[in-house]
Amino acid sequence: MTERPSASKAQAPLLRARFAADPAEAMARINSSIEFDKRLYAEDIAGSQAHAAMLVAQGILSAADGTAIADGLESVGREIEAGEFQFDPALEDIHMNIEARLIALIGEPGKRLHTARSRNDQVATDLKLWVRAALEGADDRLRDLQAALIARAEEHIETVMPGFTHLQPAQPITFAHHLLAYVEMFGRDRGRMADARARLNECPLGAAALAGTSFDIDRDATARALGFDRPTANSIDSVSDRDFAMEAVAAAALAAGHLSRLAEELVVWSSPGFGFVRLSDAFSTGSSIMPQKRNPDAAELVRGKTGRIVGALVALLTTIKGLTLAYAKDMQEDKEPVFDAFDSLILCLEAMVGMIRDLTADPERMRAMAGSGHATATDAADWLVRVLGLPFREAHGVVGRLVRLAEERGCDLEALGLADFQTIEPRITDGIFDVLGIDRSVASRNSLAGTAPERVRAALARARERFL
């Protein structure tokens, strides 16, 4: 392997020819991004391969130079993959590290690679390629989560549980219906990620520093080679745009918010007070002092990591908000929040998929709570409207007084006798009891998108068709 030049020798001809003195130690440290942007090595090499091939096709580089550059970049990539590459902080970033190594390997042709481009369009292209792949990876895992939720829902189409508002039992629903609510949420997240991917898929390469280049380049060719739909339309916007990063992280933050809501439900449902579900041993932890404890730490960490994903979005928005066009070094701060947001999101998605796949539900416990809190009161009010013709607001008041009577008696609404009902509204008949059971209540919610089992079966079939 060709010996690498020292940091000082490598840096001088590449970046510091116009300076008489070396940078201060603090300047070198604050200016260097290699510790995090080395993650972009594959994207950087791919962009350089496409750029070099285009330069050859346009007659800007010779075929021999193009071959040497292509072979050299492949060698650099193999060194990095094998863990043999020595990243040098003095070379600042992934672009200069790869270029310096390329020059060390192939000599003069390597110095020609940077013709008709800048690190400004290079880094925008690298980051777009990385974000595009990250969005695709997140979409794959969101689909896995939807599949897990749908599979679990199919087991519980007729499992009755309480539906809540304000975390108070409101109306009986089915467990499948509740799980399908999250399938819809994650479907919207996938839509946002697809939108973000479609919008970012324009190639900045060839915009150079900010004004384009005087060389006769073919930006369509490099765009095609890298899988972009087209080149970007304005050279200034090409290098200063980080909308794609912020939009992707915004989509990630929304997905994390949905994951956090589901995680919170798992925490609540697995507590002894609810006992609706049991998380598997694989996604539970114990206590260092209390041997009986079974903690839902995976769910809690999903909930907790939402904060850092939202924080990444705030960091990006704050970084970009006051920048004039075109490029400024502030933009170096774009990568760590993007990397961290998607690393966290992917991990949370993988953990949630595992929790849902391993989940054990307790239908009896769910059913017992589904009938608590006079959960069929709305059904009674609907019966008064439908059978007696009462205006709903009047029916609401009648049932409210019936609920108060049941609470005074210490019993459920359906445990009251007909005479009790008639003391509040004399026209009530024993037909009202037909709607007070939780199974009848659930079955009656047969409107589109309702919780009735037949509606849920249809919704499951549609969900499989739409998302899987």
XYZ file of C-alpha atoms in Angstrom:
468
model
C 0.000 0.000 0.000
C 1.303 3.442 -0.897
C 2.487 5.342 2.150
C 0.242 8.212 3.070
C 1.657 11.714 3.380
C 1.662 13.326 6.786
C -1.222 15.613 7.708
C 0.781 18.811 7.326
C 2.271 17.791 4.001
C -1.065 16.566 2.674
C -3.010 19.619 3.682
C -0.729 22.336 2.370
C -1.076 21.758 -1.379
C -4.772 20.986 -1.132
C -6.193 23.844 0.897
C -3.652 26.239 2.412
C -1.543 27.536 -0.455
C -2.713 31.119 0.086
C -1.945 31.068 3.839
C 1.465 31.811 5.332
C 0.756 30.188 8.706
C -0.815 26.983 9.908
C -4.262 27.113 11.533
C -4.527 27.456 15.284
C -5.091 24.203 17.144
C -8.617 25.241 18.147
C -9.343 26.253 14.553
C -8.230 22.856 13.313
C -10.483 21.121 15.799
C -13.602 23.227 15.208
C -13.109 23.078 11.449
C -12.754 19.304 11.221
C -15.819 17.188 10.517
C -14.203 13.874 9.637
C -15.254 12.202 12.888
C -18.882 12.267 11.764
C -18.921 12.878 8.015
C -16.774 9.803 7.354
C -20.141 8.044 7.314
C -20.596 9.580 3.877
C -17.649 7.753 2.330
C -19.734 5.459 0.084
C -21.833 8.380 -1.157
C -18.731 10.490 -1.691
C -17.052 7.788 -3.751
C -20.214 7.187 -5.789
C -20.495 10.902 -6.550
C -16.845 11.085 -7.549
C -17.191 8.048 -9.814
C -20.158 9.633 -11.588
C -18.395 12.988 -11.856
C -15.210 11.463 -13.277
C -17.127 9.368 -15.819
C -18.976 12.494 -16.973
C -15.725 14.473 -17.299
C -14.314 11.729 -19.505
C -17.464 11.570 -21.646
C -17.289 15.349 -22.116
C -13.625 15.249 -23.124
C -12.564 17.224 -20.058
C -10.507 14.320 -18.726
C -8.704 11.701 -20.758
C -9.912 8.129 -20.774
C -6.667 7.081 -19.098
C -7.186 9.563 -16.284
C -10.778 8.402 -15.923
C -9.706 4.773 -15.623
C -7.036 5.617 -13.071
C -9.501 7.644 -11.008
C -12.183 4.953 -11.138
C -9.749 2.220 -10.111
C -8.234 4.425 -7.431
C -11.603 5.269 -5.909
C -12.484 1.591 -5.805
C -9.244 0.925 -3.948
C -10.035 3.706 -1.459
C -13.481 2.240 -0.913
C -12.022 -1.205 -0.246
C -9.554 0.247 2.257
C -12.361 1.971 4.151
C -14.559 -1.129 4.125
C -11.667 -3.221 5.416
C -10.920 -0.759 8.229
C -7.459 -0.037 6.788
C -8.035 3.611 5.888
C -6.422 6.198 8.154
C -8.807 9.125 8.529
C -6.833 12.314 9.109
C -8.497 15.159 11.058
C -6.033 17.611 9.506
C -7.709 16.967 6.155
C -10.963 18.261 7.662
C -13.619 16.138 5.985
C -14.427 12.977 4.081
C -13.994 14.693 0.715
C -10.410 15.796 1.344
C -9.494 12.525 3.047
C -10.611 10.514 0.038
C -9.051 12.924 -2.442
C -5.723 12.947 -0.613
C -5.632 9.163 -0.514
C -6.590 8.987 -4.188
C -3.710 11.302 -5.103
C -1.339 9.233 -2.984
C -2.458 6.096 -4.835
C -2.603 7.276 -8.453
C -0.683 10.558 -8.537
C -1.435 13.273 -11.114
C -4.826 11.961 -12.370
C -6.176 12.181 -8.824
C -5.472 15.916 -8.786
C -7.765 16.355 -11.806
C -10.837 14.784 -10.206
C -11.970 18.034 -8.601
C -12.264 19.782 -11.972
C -15.666 21.485 -12.405
C -16.920 20.832 -8.912
C -16.621 22.174 -5.363
C -16.907 20.665 -1.935
C -20.127 22.686 -1.729
C -21.975 20.746 -4.426
C -20.126 17.582 -3.435
C -21.358 17.568 0.169
C -24.911 18.499 -0.843
C -24.915 15.527 -3.207
C -23.407 13.170 -0.620
C -25.925 14.145 2.035
C -28.850 13.851 -0.367
C -27.752 10.341 -1.276
C -27.465 9.419 2.420
C -30.836 10.928 3.347
C -32.501 9.210 0.406
C -31.231 5.838 1.589
C -32.214 6.656 5.194
C -35.769 7.464 4.119
C -35.966 4.191 2.227
C -34.677 2.307 5.275
C -37.195 3.988 7.551
C -40.003 3.175 5.111
C -39.011 -0.502 5.115
C -39.165 -0.637 8.898
C -42.428 1.294 9.073
C -43.873 -1.288 6.720
C -42.594 -4.049 9.014
C -44.319 -2.353 11.933
C -47.577 -2.064 10.028
C -47.331 -5.749 9.145
C -46.804 -6.640 12.818
C -49.778 -4.502 13.894
C -52.009 -5.967 11.186
C -51.015 -9.527 12.104
C -51.759 -8.866 15.765
C -55.058 -7.151 14.907
C -56.192 -10.156 12.882
C -55.982 -12.213 16.074
C -58.206 -9.813 18.003
C -61.040 -8.762 15.714
C -63.594 -9.712 18.383
C -61.523 -8.892 21.454
C -63.405 -6.134 23.258
C -61.506 -3.449 25.152
C -62.329 -0.008 26.502
C -61.806 2.914 24.182
C -60.537 5.921 26.084
C -60.770 9.661 25.975
C -58.826 11.604 28.627
C -57.560 8.123 29.648
C -61.064 7.460 31.004
C -63.155 4.555 29.685
C -65.411 6.054 27.015
C -66.926 3.414 24.713
C -66.180 -0.253 24.112
C -64.138 -0.969 20.995
C -62.141 -3.892 19.673
C -58.425 -4.344 20.218
C -58.021 -4.828 16.464
C -59.687 -1.486 15.788
C -57.334 0.233 18.217
C -54.247 -1.316 16.618
C -55.434 -0.305 13.168
C -55.416 3.326 14.295
C -51.623 3.053 14.488
C -51.482 1.363 11.088
C -53.097 4.509 9.688
C -50.682 6.786 11.556
C -47.641 4.928 10.289
C -49.139 4.902 6.807
C -49.165 8.699 6.865
C -45.565 8.640 8.074
C -44.637 6.501 5.088
C -46.421 8.945 2.828
C -44.469 11.862 4.262
C -41.196 9.996 3.786
C -42.116 9.156 0.200
C -42.939 12.817 -0.415
C -39.633 13.911 1.109
C -37.750 11.384 -1.003
C -39.472 12.532 -4.190
C -38.764 16.196 -3.472
C -35.074 15.712 -2.659
C -34.339 13.650 -5.761
C -32.615 16.413 -7.726
C -28.848 16.320 -8.130
C -26.733 19.306 -6.968
C -23.517 17.993 -8.523
C -22.138 20.434 -11.092
C -23.385 23.547 -9.317
C -19.782 23.929 -8.141
C -19.190 26.500 -5.395
C -22.374 28.480 -6.105
C -22.295 29.910 -9.645
C -21.916 26.833 -11.837
C -18.812 26.147 -13.876
C -17.224 27.300 -17.125
C -16.513 23.698 -18.140
C -18.844 21.994 -20.618
C -20.260 19.472 -18.153
C -23.311 17.221 -18.505
C -25.296 17.493 -15.294
C -28.047 15.247 -16.648
C -25.525 12.431 -16.977
C -24.323 12.666 -13.374
C -27.908 12.953 -12.139
C -28.877 9.769 -13.996
C -25.782 7.915 -12.841
C -26.646 8.636 -9.198
C -30.330 7.754 -9.495
C -31.661 11.308 -9.349
C -34.663 12.361 -11.419
C -32.981 15.511 -12.725
C -30.311 18.096 -11.884
C -31.178 20.982 -9.574
C -32.337 24.113 -11.399
C -30.385 26.893 -9.662
C -26.726 26.682 -8.729
C -27.057 28.964 -5.688
C -29.983 26.996 -4.302
C -28.176 23.742 -5.097
C -25.439 24.331 -2.543
C -27.401 26.287 0.060
C -30.496 24.069 0.207
C -30.897 21.870 3.268
C -34.692 21.660 3.020
C -34.347 18.010 2.127
C -32.564 17.268 5.416
C -35.045 19.245 7.491
C -38.053 17.736 5.736
C -36.701 14.224 6.228
C -36.029 14.838 9.913
C -39.465 16.461 10.283
C -41.001 13.274 8.893
C -38.832 11.276 11.288
C -39.965 13.435 14.219
C -43.637 12.870 13.372
C -43.051 9.127 13.088
C -41.233 9.197 16.420
C -44.191 11.007 17.966
C -46.484 8.212 16.806
C -44.066 5.608 18.110
C -44.007 7.438 21.433
C -47.799 7.343 21.698
C -47.817 3.609 21.037
C -44.946 3.136 23.487
C -46.870 5.013 26.170
C -49.871 2.757 25.627
C -47.674 -0.313 26.005
C -46.299 1.105 29.258
C -49.805 1.772 30.563
C -51.347 -1.448 29.253
C -48.584 -3.604 30.741
C -48.941 -2.057 34.212
C -50.774 -4.127 36.878
C -53.582 -1.581 37.016
C -54.471 -2.350 33.414
C -52.953 -5.736 32.665
C -54.087 -5.639 29.027
C -50.811 -6.903 27.588
C -47.566 -8.548 28.588
C -44.294 -7.644 26.930
C -41.963 -10.542 26.198
C -38.824 -11.201 28.206
C -36.829 -10.119 25.148
C -38.151 -6.559 25.501
C -38.395 -6.254 29.293
C -35.820 -5.618 32.002
C -35.514 -6.200 35.725
C -34.563 -4.081 38.704
C -31.173 -3.920 40.397
C -32.828 -4.094 43.817
C -36.403 -5.375 43.420
C -36.357 -8.927 42.063
C -40.068 -8.979 41.275
C -39.926 -6.055 38.862
C -40.671 -6.410 35.158
C -40.010 -3.080 33.496
C -41.160 -2.042 30.004
C -37.828 -0.345 29.324
C -37.855 -0.870 25.554
C -41.142 1.015 25.302
C -39.919 3.710 27.664
C -36.742 4.209 25.647
C -38.743 4.518 22.432
C -40.775 7.175 24.184
C -37.635 8.882 25.471
C -35.714 8.897 22.186
C -38.494 10.911 20.600
C -37.052 13.926 22.396
C -33.684 13.668 20.709
C -35.290 13.222 17.270
C -37.427 16.315 17.803
C -34.289 18.034 19.104
C -32.472 17.180 15.878
C -35.193 18.927 13.910
C -34.976 22.018 16.113
C -31.194 22.041 15.736
C -31.430 21.934 11.941
C -34.079 24.627 11.769
C -32.034 26.848 14.065
C -28.817 26.286 12.110
C -30.317 27.316 8.793
C -32.630 30.149 9.834
C -30.207 33.080 9.607
C -27.910 32.065 6.758
C -27.457 34.221 3.698
C -27.017 32.510 0.336
C -25.114 30.512 -0.631
C -22.912 28.178 1.442
C -21.675 28.903 4.969
C -19.656 26.659 7.264
C -22.621 26.555 9.661
C -23.958 23.900 7.284
C -21.302 21.533 8.560
C -23.602 21.227 11.582
C -26.340 19.642 9.465
C -24.985 16.101 9.449
C -24.871 15.042 13.085
C -28.569 15.831 13.741
C -29.569 14.011 10.555
C -27.462 10.966 11.385
C -28.645 10.881 14.990
C -32.313 11.337 14.105
C -32.374 8.442 11.662
C -30.149 6.205 13.791
C -32.580 6.725 16.664
C -35.682 6.309 14.520
C -34.464 3.073 12.933
C -33.571 1.631 16.341
C -36.958 2.634 17.787
C -38.791 1.087 14.853
C -36.888 -2.177 15.157
C -37.597 -2.327 18.900
C -41.292 -1.567 18.385
C -41.636 -4.233 15.691
C -40.186 -6.752 18.138
C -42.469 -5.667 20.969
C -45.609 -5.905 18.847
C -44.648 -9.264 17.354
C -43.976 -10.732 20.808
C -46.929 -9.090 22.550
C -49.327 -11.245 24.578
C -52.797 -9.770 25.060
C -55.227 -10.587 27.896
C -58.734 -10.452 26.336
C -60.467 -11.236 29.628
C -58.833 -8.318 31.400
C -59.655 -6.013 28.485
C -63.252 -7.157 28.475
C -63.644 -6.645 32.210
C -62.556 -3.020 31.928
C -64.522 -2.423 28.725
C -67.791 -2.490 30.636
C -66.616 -0.216 33.442
C -67.402 3.448 33.749
C -70.868 3.080 32.166
C -69.229 2.696 28.758
C -72.537 1.972 27.011
C -74.138 5.260 28.073
C -73.853 6.669 24.547
C -75.661 3.595 23.215
C -78.514 4.307 25.623
C -78.673 7.927 24.437
C -78.682 6.800 20.798
C -81.561 4.399 21.599
C -83.615 7.262 23.089
C -83.076 9.259 19.900
C -83.754 6.367 17.555
C -86.729 4.759 19.346
C -88.360 7.582 21.327
C -87.461 10.418 18.979
C -85.823 12.561 21.661
C -83.430 15.266 20.513
C -79.895 14.077 21.249
C -79.184 16.828 23.774
C -82.303 15.841 25.714
C -81.366 12.174 25.483
C -77.883 13.062 26.743
C -79.396 14.641 29.852
C -81.683 11.661 30.507
C -78.809 9.203 30.352
C -76.632 11.482 32.483
C -79.263 11.274 35.240
C -79.433 7.498 34.803
C -75.648 7.270 35.201
C -75.851 9.320 38.398
C -78.533 6.954 39.700
C -76.371 3.925 38.877
C -73.410 5.479 40.683
C -75.581 6.111 43.724
C -76.644 2.460 43.651
C -73.054 1.335 43.150
C -73.876 -0.655 40.027
C -73.420 -0.540 36.263
C -76.006 1.112 34.046
C -77.348 -2.189 32.721
C -77.864 -3.451 36.283
C -80.636 -0.911 36.862
C -84.176 -2.230 36.528
C -86.724 -1.000 34.002
C -88.576 0.805 36.786
C -85.395 2.717 37.585
C -85.094 3.818 33.965
C -88.713 4.881 33.891
C -88.346 7.092 36.961
C -86.109 9.263 34.774
C -87.969 8.838 31.453
C -91.351 7.045 31.664
C -91.425 6.173 27.938
C -88.392 3.906 28.171
C -89.169 0.242 27.458
C -87.187 -2.913 28.110
C -85.875 -2.596 24.550
C -83.176 -0.317 25.893
C -81.450 -3.325 27.445
C -80.758 -4.640 23.957
C -78.121 -1.949 23.462
C -76.468 -1.931 26.869
C -74.222 -4.987 26.554
C -70.664 -4.322 25.400
C -70.827 -6.866 22.563
C -74.016 -5.307 21.220
C -72.483 -1.861 21.610
C -69.409 -2.813 19.603
C -71.427 -4.560 16.910
C -73.702 -1.538 16.525
C -70.790 0.762 15.599
C -71.095 -0.293 11.994
C -70.515 3.036 10.259
C -67.603 3.414 7.868
C -64.333 3.223 9.858
C -66.264 2.013 12.910
C -65.271 -0.627 15.448
C -67.849 -3.296 14.552
C -66.043 -6.583 13.805
C -67.391 -6.764 10.255
C -66.063 -3.259 9.591
C -62.734 -4.186 11.153
C -62.403 -7.253 8.921
C -62.945 -5.080 5.879
C -60.483 -2.487 7.205
C -57.848 -5.161 7.734
C -58.227 -6.380 4.168
C -57.889 -2.820 2.868
C -54.874 -2.178 5.088
C -53.092 -5.227 3.722
C -53.822 -4.069 0.201
C -52.756 -0.476 0.820
C -49.644 -0.946 2.924
C -48.143 -4.422 2.594
